[in-house]
PDB file of C-alpha atoms and ligand atoms in Angstrom:
ATOM      1  CA  MET A 535      90.100  63.699  71.628  1.00 35.00           C
ATOM      2  CA  ASN A 536      90.961  66.061  68.841  1.00 37.00           C
ATOM      3  CA  ARG A 537      93.854  65.369  66.581  1.00 39.00           C
ATOM      4  CA  ILE A 538      96.410  68.090  67.045  1.00 38.00           C
ATOM      5  CA  ALA A 539      99.326  69.007  64.866  1.00 37.00           C
ATOM      6  CA  MET A 540     101.762  71.467  66.383  1.00 38.00           C
ATOM      7  CA  PRO A 541     104.738  71.695  64.054  1.00 36.00           C
ATOM      8  CA  HIS A 542     106.435  74.899  65.105  1.00 34.00           C
ATOM      9  CA  ILE A 543     106.789  74.771  68.857  1.00 38.00           C
ATOM     10  CA  ARG A 544     110.291  75.877  69.632  1.00 43.00           C
ATOM     11  CA  PHE A 545     112.001  76.201  72.958  1.00 44.00           C
ATOM     12  CA  ARG A 546     114.980  78.338  72.449  1.00 44.00           C
ATOM     13  CA  GLN A 547     117.759  79.956  74.353  1.00 38.00           C
ATOM     14  CA  PHE A 548     117.087  80.440  78.070  1.00 40.00           C
ATOM     15  CA  CYS A 549     114.517  77.714  78.070  1.00 38.00           C
ATOM     16  CA  ALA A 550     114.910  74.810  80.433  1.00 38.00           C
ATOM     17  CA  LEU A 551     112.006  72.481  79.917  1.00 41.00           C
ATOM     18  CA  PRO A 552     110.808  70.435  82.876  1.00 44.00           C
ATOM     19  CA  ALA A 553     110.201  66.773  82.186  1.00 44.00           C
ATOM     20  CA  THR A 554     106.494  66.989  82.970  1.00 46.00           C
ATOM     21  CA  LEU A 555     105.936  69.722  80.422  1.00 45.00           C
ATOM     22  CA  ALA A 556     108.054  67.924  77.849  1.00 46.00           C
ATOM     23  CA  ALA A 557     105.816  64.921  78.312  1.00 44.00           C
ATOM     24  CA  ALA A 558     102.689  67.033  77.968  1.00 44.00           C
ATOM     25  CA  LEU A 559     103.938  68.603  74.759  1.00 48.00           C
ATOM     26  CA  ALA A 560     104.908  65.229  73.342  1.00 43.00           C
ATOM     27  CA  LEU A 561     101.243  64.300  73.543  1.00 43.00           C
ATOM     28  CA  VAL A 562     100.339  67.095  71.178  1.00 45.00           C
ATOM     29  CA  ALA A 563     103.384  66.896  68.922  1.00 43.00           C
ATOM     30  CA  CYS A 564     103.226  65.971  65.255  1.00 41.00           C
ATOM     31  CA  GLN A 565     101.560  62.703  64.520  1.00 44.00           C
ATOM     32  CA  PRO A 566     103.348  61.201  61.539  1.00 45.00           C
ATOM     33  CA  GLY A 567     101.080  59.742  58.931  1.00 43.00           C
ATOM     34  CA  ALA A 568      98.088  61.843  59.953  1.00 44.00           C
ATOM     35  CA  PRO A 569      97.501  64.087  56.961  1.00 43.00           C
ATOM     36  CA  GLU A 570      95.947  67.454  57.632  1.00 45.00           C
ATOM     37  CA  ALA A 571      92.647  68.071  55.958  1.00 44.00           C
ATOM     38  CA  ALA A 572      92.983  70.813  53.354  1.00 44.00           C
ATOM     39  CA  GLY A 573      92.382  74.187  54.903  1.00 86.00           C
ATOM     40  CA  GLU A 574      92.484  72.864  58.424  1.00 93.00           C
ATOM     41  CA  PRO A 575      94.449  75.220  60.685  1.00 96.00           C
ATOM     42  CA  PRO A 576      97.404  73.419  62.292  1.00 96.00           C
ATOM     43  CA  LEU A 577      96.183  74.145  65.816  1.00 97.00           C
ATOM     44  CA  ALA A 578      92.496  73.452  65.159  1.00 97.00           C
ATOM     45  CA  GLY A 579      91.032  71.808  68.229  1.00 96.00           C
ATOM     46  CA  ALA A 580      94.132  72.331  70.373  1.00 97.00           C
ATOM     47  CA  ASP A 581      93.513  73.172  74.013  1.00 97.00           C
ATOM     48  CA  ILE A 582      95.464  76.434  73.909  1.00 98.00           C
ATOM     49  CA  GLY A 583      94.245  79.826  75.061  1.00 97.00           C
ATOM     50  CA  GLY A 584      91.375  80.698  77.296  1.00 95.00           C
ATOM     51  CA  PRO A 585      90.041  83.154  79.807  1.00 97.00           C
ATOM     52  CA  PHE A 586      92.439  85.489  81.565  1.00 98.00           C
ATOM     53  CA  GLU A 587      92.360  88.673  83.552  1.00 98.00           C
ATOM     54  CA  LEU A 588      95.433  90.833  83.108  1.00 98.00           C
ATOM     55  CA  VAL A 589      96.312  94.518  83.348  1.00 98.00           C
ATOM     56  CA  ASN A 590      97.130  96.976  80.549  1.00 98.00           C
ATOM     57  CA  LYS A 591      99.487  99.959  80.550  1.00 98.00           C
ATOM     58  CA  ASP A 592      96.877 102.128  82.229  1.00 98.00           C
ATOM     59  CA  GLY A 593      96.299  99.633  85.020  1.00 97.00           C
ATOM     60  CA  GLU A 594      92.923  98.596  83.603  1.00 98.00           C
ATOM     61  CA  THR A 595      91.739  95.006  83.710  1.00 98.00           C
ATOM     62  CA  VAL A 596      91.779  93.290  80.319  1.00 98.00           C
ATOM     63  CA  ARG A 597      90.100  89.952  79.689  1.00 98.00           C
ATOM     64  CA  TRP A 598      90.527  87.429  76.877  1.00 98.00           C
ATOM     65  CA  ALA A 599      86.850  87.869  76.049  1.00 98.00           C
ATOM     66  CA  ASP A 600      87.465  91.579  75.415  1.00 98.00           C
ATOM     67  CA  PHE A 601      89.013  90.500  72.100  1.00 98.00           C
ATOM     68  CA  ASP A 602      86.064  88.439  70.918  1.00 98.00           C
ATOM     69  CA  GLY A 603      85.425  89.099  67.247  1.00 98.00           C
ATOM     70  CA  GLN A 604      89.108  89.819  66.580  1.00 98.00           C
ATOM     71  CA  TYR A 605      91.949  87.628  65.467  1.00 98.00           C
ATOM     72  CA  ARG A 606      94.770  87.751  67.996  1.00 98.00           C
ATOM     73  CA  MET A 607      98.529  87.257  67.791  1.00 98.00           C
ATOM     74  CA  VAL A 608      99.779  86.405  71.278  1.00 98.00           C
ATOM     75  CA  TYR A 609     103.357  86.266  72.554  1.00 98.00           C
ATOM     76  CA  PHE A 610     104.536  85.745  76.121  1.00 98.00           C
ATOM     77  CA  GLY A 611     107.918  87.202  77.081  1.00 98.00           C
ATOM     78  CA  PHE A 612     109.602  89.774  79.306  1.00 97.00           C
ATOM     79  CA  THR A 613     110.673  93.304  78.573  1.00 97.00           C
ATOM     80  CA  TYR A 614     114.165  92.909  80.064  1.00 96.00           C
ATOM     81  CA  CYS A 615     114.913  90.061  77.630  1.00 95.00           C
ATOM     82  CA  PRO A 616     118.192  90.955  75.908  1.00 92.00           C
ATOM     83  CA  ASP A 617     117.483  89.383  72.525  1.00 91.00           C
ATOM     84  CA  ILE A 618     114.877  86.670  71.972  1.00 93.00           C
ATOM     85  CA  CYS A 619     111.742  88.543  72.967  1.00 95.00           C
ATOM     86  CA  PRO A 620     112.540  91.798  71.170  1.00 96.00           C
ATOM     87  CA  THR A 621     113.425  89.841  68.017  1.00 96.00           C
ATOM     88  CA  ASP A 622     110.271  87.748  68.111  1.00 97.00           C
ATOM     89  CA  VAL A 623     108.048  90.734  68.794  1.00 98.00           C
ATOM     90  CA  GLN A 624     109.751  92.758  66.074  1.00 98.00           C
ATOM     91  CA  ARG A 625     109.171  90.015  63.499  1.00 98.00           C
ATOM     92  CA  MET A 626     105.615  89.442  64.638  1.00 98.00           C
ATOM     93  CA  ILE A 627     104.941  93.157  64.144  1.00 98.00           C
ATOM     94  CA  GLN A 628     106.853  93.202  60.834  1.00 98.00           C
ATOM     95  CA  GLY A 629     104.580  90.462  59.566  1.00 98.00           C
ATOM     96  CA  TYR A 630     101.525  92.323  60.787  1.00 98.00           C
ATOM     97  CA  LYS A 631     102.660  95.544  59.083  1.00 98.00           C
ATOM     98  CA  LYS A 632     103.501  93.743  55.848  1.00 98.00           C
ATOM     99  CA  LEU A 633     100.033  92.236  55.802  1.00 98.00           C
ATOM    100  CA  ALA A 634      98.617  95.705  56.419  1.00 97.00           C
ATOM    101  CA  GLU A 635     100.376  96.936  53.256  1.00 97.00           C
ATOM    102  CA  THR A 636      98.869  94.298  50.988  1.00 96.00           C
ATOM    103  CA  GLN A 637      95.654  93.336  52.798  1.00 97.00           C
ATOM    104  CA  PRO A 638      94.712  96.200  55.102  1.00 97.00           C
ATOM    105  CA  GLU A 639      91.239  94.826  55.752  1.00 97.00           C
ATOM    106  CA  ALA A 640      92.644  91.534  57.002  1.00 97.00           C
ATOM    107  CA  ALA A 641      95.292  93.221  59.161  1.00 98.00           C
ATOM    108  CA  ALA A 642      92.644  95.444  60.722  1.00 98.00           C
ATOM    109  CA  LYS A 643      90.985  92.340  62.136  1.00 98.00           C
ATOM    110  CA  ILE A 644      94.118  91.325  64.066  1.00 98.00           C
ATOM    111  CA  GLN A 645      95.037  92.410  67.584  1.00 98.00           C
ATOM    112  CA  PRO A 646      98.716  91.864  68.495  1.00 98.00           C
ATOM    113  CA  ILE A 647      99.206  91.134  72.206  1.00 98.00           C
ATOM    114  CA  PHE A 648     102.361  90.861  74.347  1.00 98.00           C
ATOM    115  CA  ILE A 649     101.980  89.263  77.785  1.00 98.00           C
ATOM    116  CA  SER A 650     104.739  89.547  80.376  1.00 98.00           C
ATOM    117  CA  VAL A 651     106.004  86.467  82.204  1.00 98.00           C
ATOM    118  CA  ASP A 652     107.991  88.733  84.544  1.00 98.00           C
ATOM    119  CA  PRO A 653     105.322  90.538  86.559  1.00 97.00           C
ATOM    120  CA  GLU A 654     107.825  91.375  89.320  1.00 97.00           C
ATOM    121  CA  ARG A 655     109.632  93.841  87.049  1.00 97.00           C
ATOM    122  CA  ASP A 656     107.202  94.408  84.188  1.00 98.00           C
ATOM    123  CA  THR A 657     104.856  96.974  85.657  1.00 98.00           C
ATOM    124  CA  PRO A 658     101.940  98.207  83.539  1.00 98.00           C
ATOM    125  CA  GLU A 659     103.968 101.277  82.582  1.00 98.00           C
ATOM    126  CA  ILE A 660     107.030  99.286  81.561  1.00 98.00           C
ATOM    127  CA  VAL A 661     105.080  96.763  79.523  1.00 98.00           C
ATOM    128  CA  GLY A 662     103.213  99.632  77.861  1.00 98.00           C
ATOM    129  CA  GLU A 663     106.434 101.372  76.888  1.00 98.00           C
ATOM    130  CA  PHE A 664     107.893  98.123  75.567  1.00 98.00           C
ATOM    131  CA  ALA A 665     104.827  97.483  73.409  1.00 98.00           C
ATOM    132  CA  SER A 666     104.591 100.986  72.010  1.00 98.00           C
ATOM    133  CA  ALA A 667     108.251 100.821  70.940  1.00 98.00           C
ATOM    134  CA  PHE A 668     107.178  98.234  68.343  1.00 98.00           C
ATOM    135  CA  SER A 669     103.725  99.455  67.341  1.00 98.00           C
ATOM    136  CA  ASP A 670     100.912 101.599  68.650  1.00 97.00           C
ATOM    137  CA  ASP A 671      98.688  98.625  67.820  1.00 98.00           C
ATOM    138  CA  LEU A 672     100.534  96.218  70.127  1.00 98.00           C
ATOM    139  CA  ILE A 673      98.848  95.800  73.507  1.00 98.00           C
ATOM    140  CA  GLY A 674     101.187  94.999  76.393  1.00 98.00           C
ATOM    141  CA  LEU A 675      99.718  93.143  79.355  1.00 98.00           C
ATOM    142  CA  THR A 676     101.005  92.166  82.773  1.00 98.00           C
ATOM    143  CA  GLY A 677      99.341  91.418  86.086  1.00 98.00           C
ATOM    144  CA  THR A 678      99.870  89.938  89.487  1.00 98.00           C
ATOM    145  CA  PRO A 679     102.071  86.831  89.592  1.00 98.00           C
ATOM    146  CA  GLU A 680      98.884  84.797  90.046  1.00 98.00           C
ATOM    147  CA  GLN A 681      97.145  86.406  87.053  1.00 98.00           C
ATOM    148  CA  VAL A 682     100.177  85.861  84.836  1.00 98.00           C
ATOM    149  CA  LYS A 683     100.557  82.249  85.948  1.00 98.00           C
ATOM    150  CA  ALA A 684      96.901  81.519  85.225  1.00 98.00           C
ATOM    151  CA  ALA A 685      97.142  83.068  81.756  1.00 98.00           C
ATOM    152  CA  ALA A 686     100.385  81.268  80.896  1.00 98.00           C
ATOM    153  CA  ASP A 687      98.916  77.950  82.013  1.00 97.00           C
ATOM    154  CA  ASN A 688      95.916  78.428  79.733  1.00 97.00           C
ATOM    155  CA  PHE A 689      98.215  79.196  76.820  1.00 98.00           C
ATOM    156  CA  ARG A 690     100.540  76.280  77.560  1.00 97.00           C
ATOM    157  CA  VAL A 691     103.404  78.677  78.133  1.00 97.00           C
ATOM    158  CA  PHE A 692     106.241  77.681  80.444  1.00 97.00           C
ATOM    159  CA  TYR A 693     108.347  80.228  82.286  1.00 97.00           C
ATOM    160  CA  SER A 694     110.569  80.459  85.334  1.00 97.00           C
ATOM    161  CA  ARG A 695     113.247  82.695  86.719  1.00 96.00           C
ATOM    162  CA  GLY A 696     116.580  81.951  85.047  1.00 96.00           C
ATOM    163  CA  GLU A 697     120.170  83.027  85.439  1.00 95.00           C
ATOM    164  CA  ASP A 698     121.185  86.109  87.360  1.00 96.00           C
ATOM    165  CA  THR A 699     122.818  88.773  85.235  1.00 94.00           C
ATOM    166  CA  PRO A 700     125.515  91.313  86.171  1.00 92.00           C
ATOM    167  CA  GLY A 701     124.105  94.315  87.973  1.00 91.00           C
ATOM    168  CA  GLY A 702     121.464  92.460  89.938  1.00 92.00           C
ATOM    169  CA  GLY A 703     119.125  91.487  87.118  1.00 95.00           C
ATOM    170  CA  TYR A 704     118.019  88.092  85.936  1.00 97.00           C
ATOM    171  CA  LEU A 705     116.792  86.304  82.849  1.00 97.00           C
ATOM    172  CA  MET A 706     113.508  84.489  82.514  1.00 96.00           C
ATOM    173  CA  ASP A 707     113.377  81.067  80.926  1.00 96.00           C
ATOM    174  CA  HIS A 708     110.266  80.931  78.795  1.00 96.00           C
ATOM    175  CA  SER A 709     108.708  79.332  75.763  1.00 93.00           C
ATOM    176  CA  ALA A 710     108.960  81.604  72.738  1.00 94.00           C
ATOM    177  CA  ILE A 711     105.925  81.013  70.556  1.00 95.00           C
ATOM    178  CA  VAL A 712     103.676  83.436  68.704  1.00 97.00           C
ATOM    179  CA  TYR A 713     100.187  81.999  68.554  1.00 98.00           C
ATOM    180  CA  LEU A 714      97.484  83.102  66.149  1.00 98.00           C
ATOM    181  CA  PHE A 715      93.904  82.814  67.386  1.00 98.00           C
ATOM    182  CA  GLY A 716      90.643  83.302  65.549  1.00 98.00           C
ATOM    183  CA  PRO A 717      87.706  85.597  66.346  1.00 98.00           C
ATOM    184  CA  ASP A 718      86.217  83.115  68.821  1.00 97.00           C
ATOM    185  CA  GLY A 719      89.538  82.724  70.624  1.00 98.00           C
ATOM    186  CA  GLU A 720      90.216  79.417  68.903  1.00 98.00           C
ATOM    187  CA  PRO A 721      93.888  78.565  68.223  1.00 98.00           C
ATOM    188  CA  LEU A 722      94.756  78.520  64.517  1.00 98.00           C
ATOM    189  CA  ALA A 723      98.517  78.397  64.009  1.00 98.00           C
ATOM    190  CA  THR A 724     101.907  79.386  65.329  1.00 97.00           C
ATOM    191  CA  LEU A 725     103.673  82.165  63.460  1.00 98.00           C
ATOM    192  CA  PRO A 726     107.159  81.485  62.040  1.00 97.00           C
ATOM    193  CA  THR A 727     109.019  84.432  63.547  1.00 97.00           C
ATOM    194  CA  ASP A 728     112.257  82.461  63.112  1.00 96.00           C
ATOM    195  CA  GLN A 729     111.777  82.832  59.338  1.00 97.00           C
ATOM    196  CA  GLY A 730     111.263  86.595  59.388  1.00 96.00           C
ATOM    197  CA  GLY A 731     108.496  89.089  58.783  1.00 97.00           C
ATOM    198  CA  ASP A 732     107.588  87.924  55.274  1.00 97.00           C
ATOM    199  CA  ALA A 733     106.947  84.395  56.503  1.00 97.00           C
ATOM    200  CA  VAL A 734     104.812  85.745  59.348  1.00 98.00           C
ATOM    201  CA  ALA A 735     102.787  87.848  56.894  1.00 98.00           C
ATOM    202  CA  ALA A 736     102.272  84.831  54.625  1.00 97.00           C
ATOM    203  CA  GLU A 737     101.034  82.710  57.524  1.00 97.00           C
ATOM    204  CA  LEU A 738      98.687  85.456  58.663  1.00 97.00           C
ATOM    205  CA  ALA A 739      97.320  85.802  55.126  1.00 97.00           C
ATOM    206  CA  LYS A 740      96.620  82.075  55.094  1.00 96.00           C
ATOM    207  CA  TRP A 741      94.295  82.122  58.111  1.00 97.00           C
ATOM    208  CA  VAL A 742      92.901  85.633  58.481  1.00 96.00           C
ATOM    209  CA  SER A 743      89.946  86.330  56.229  1.00 90.00           C
TER     210      SER A 743
HETATM  211 NI1   NI B1267     112.827  86.320  75.931  1.00 51.63          NI
END
């Protein structure tokens, strides 16, 4: 079994973590006393990511393998999220744009991706509008509930319907993590959106070459 260090997993507001998932994550949590080899990405060897079939803003099928050869930043959330998702996506894109200013060739190798965990409300059109509000480069994906569930499972993302909100809406509980993957779809690192766009850009610069 590969040694896995996963220092930045955060479950934030709106996230109720079932005991089974908590146990699963504990298995891949930091292992004290296990020094990382120099240059080893924190998520090297982690079983995160994998094949999916989802739908883009035009209703076209998009597969994980379509991004082969590109680095990918991946975030799962929902477009009706009042605060966490827009903030995370904004900082992820800030980091991407900051990298583009200083290292345009590196940034050009990265594909930012937003995947909805709320397929009931996030139609292709809505997810497309949400994504384009942050960047023309950000691809928004949704799908059937089954497609979304399969993708989230592969990416170790938890989500479930949360509290009802006034006016007939509802929140989604979900894990809020931006993953960085390499050109073969291999997980490299999580991106520190909680520390702002500069920190995201620095982490991207560390792993994208
Ligand atoms: Ni959210």
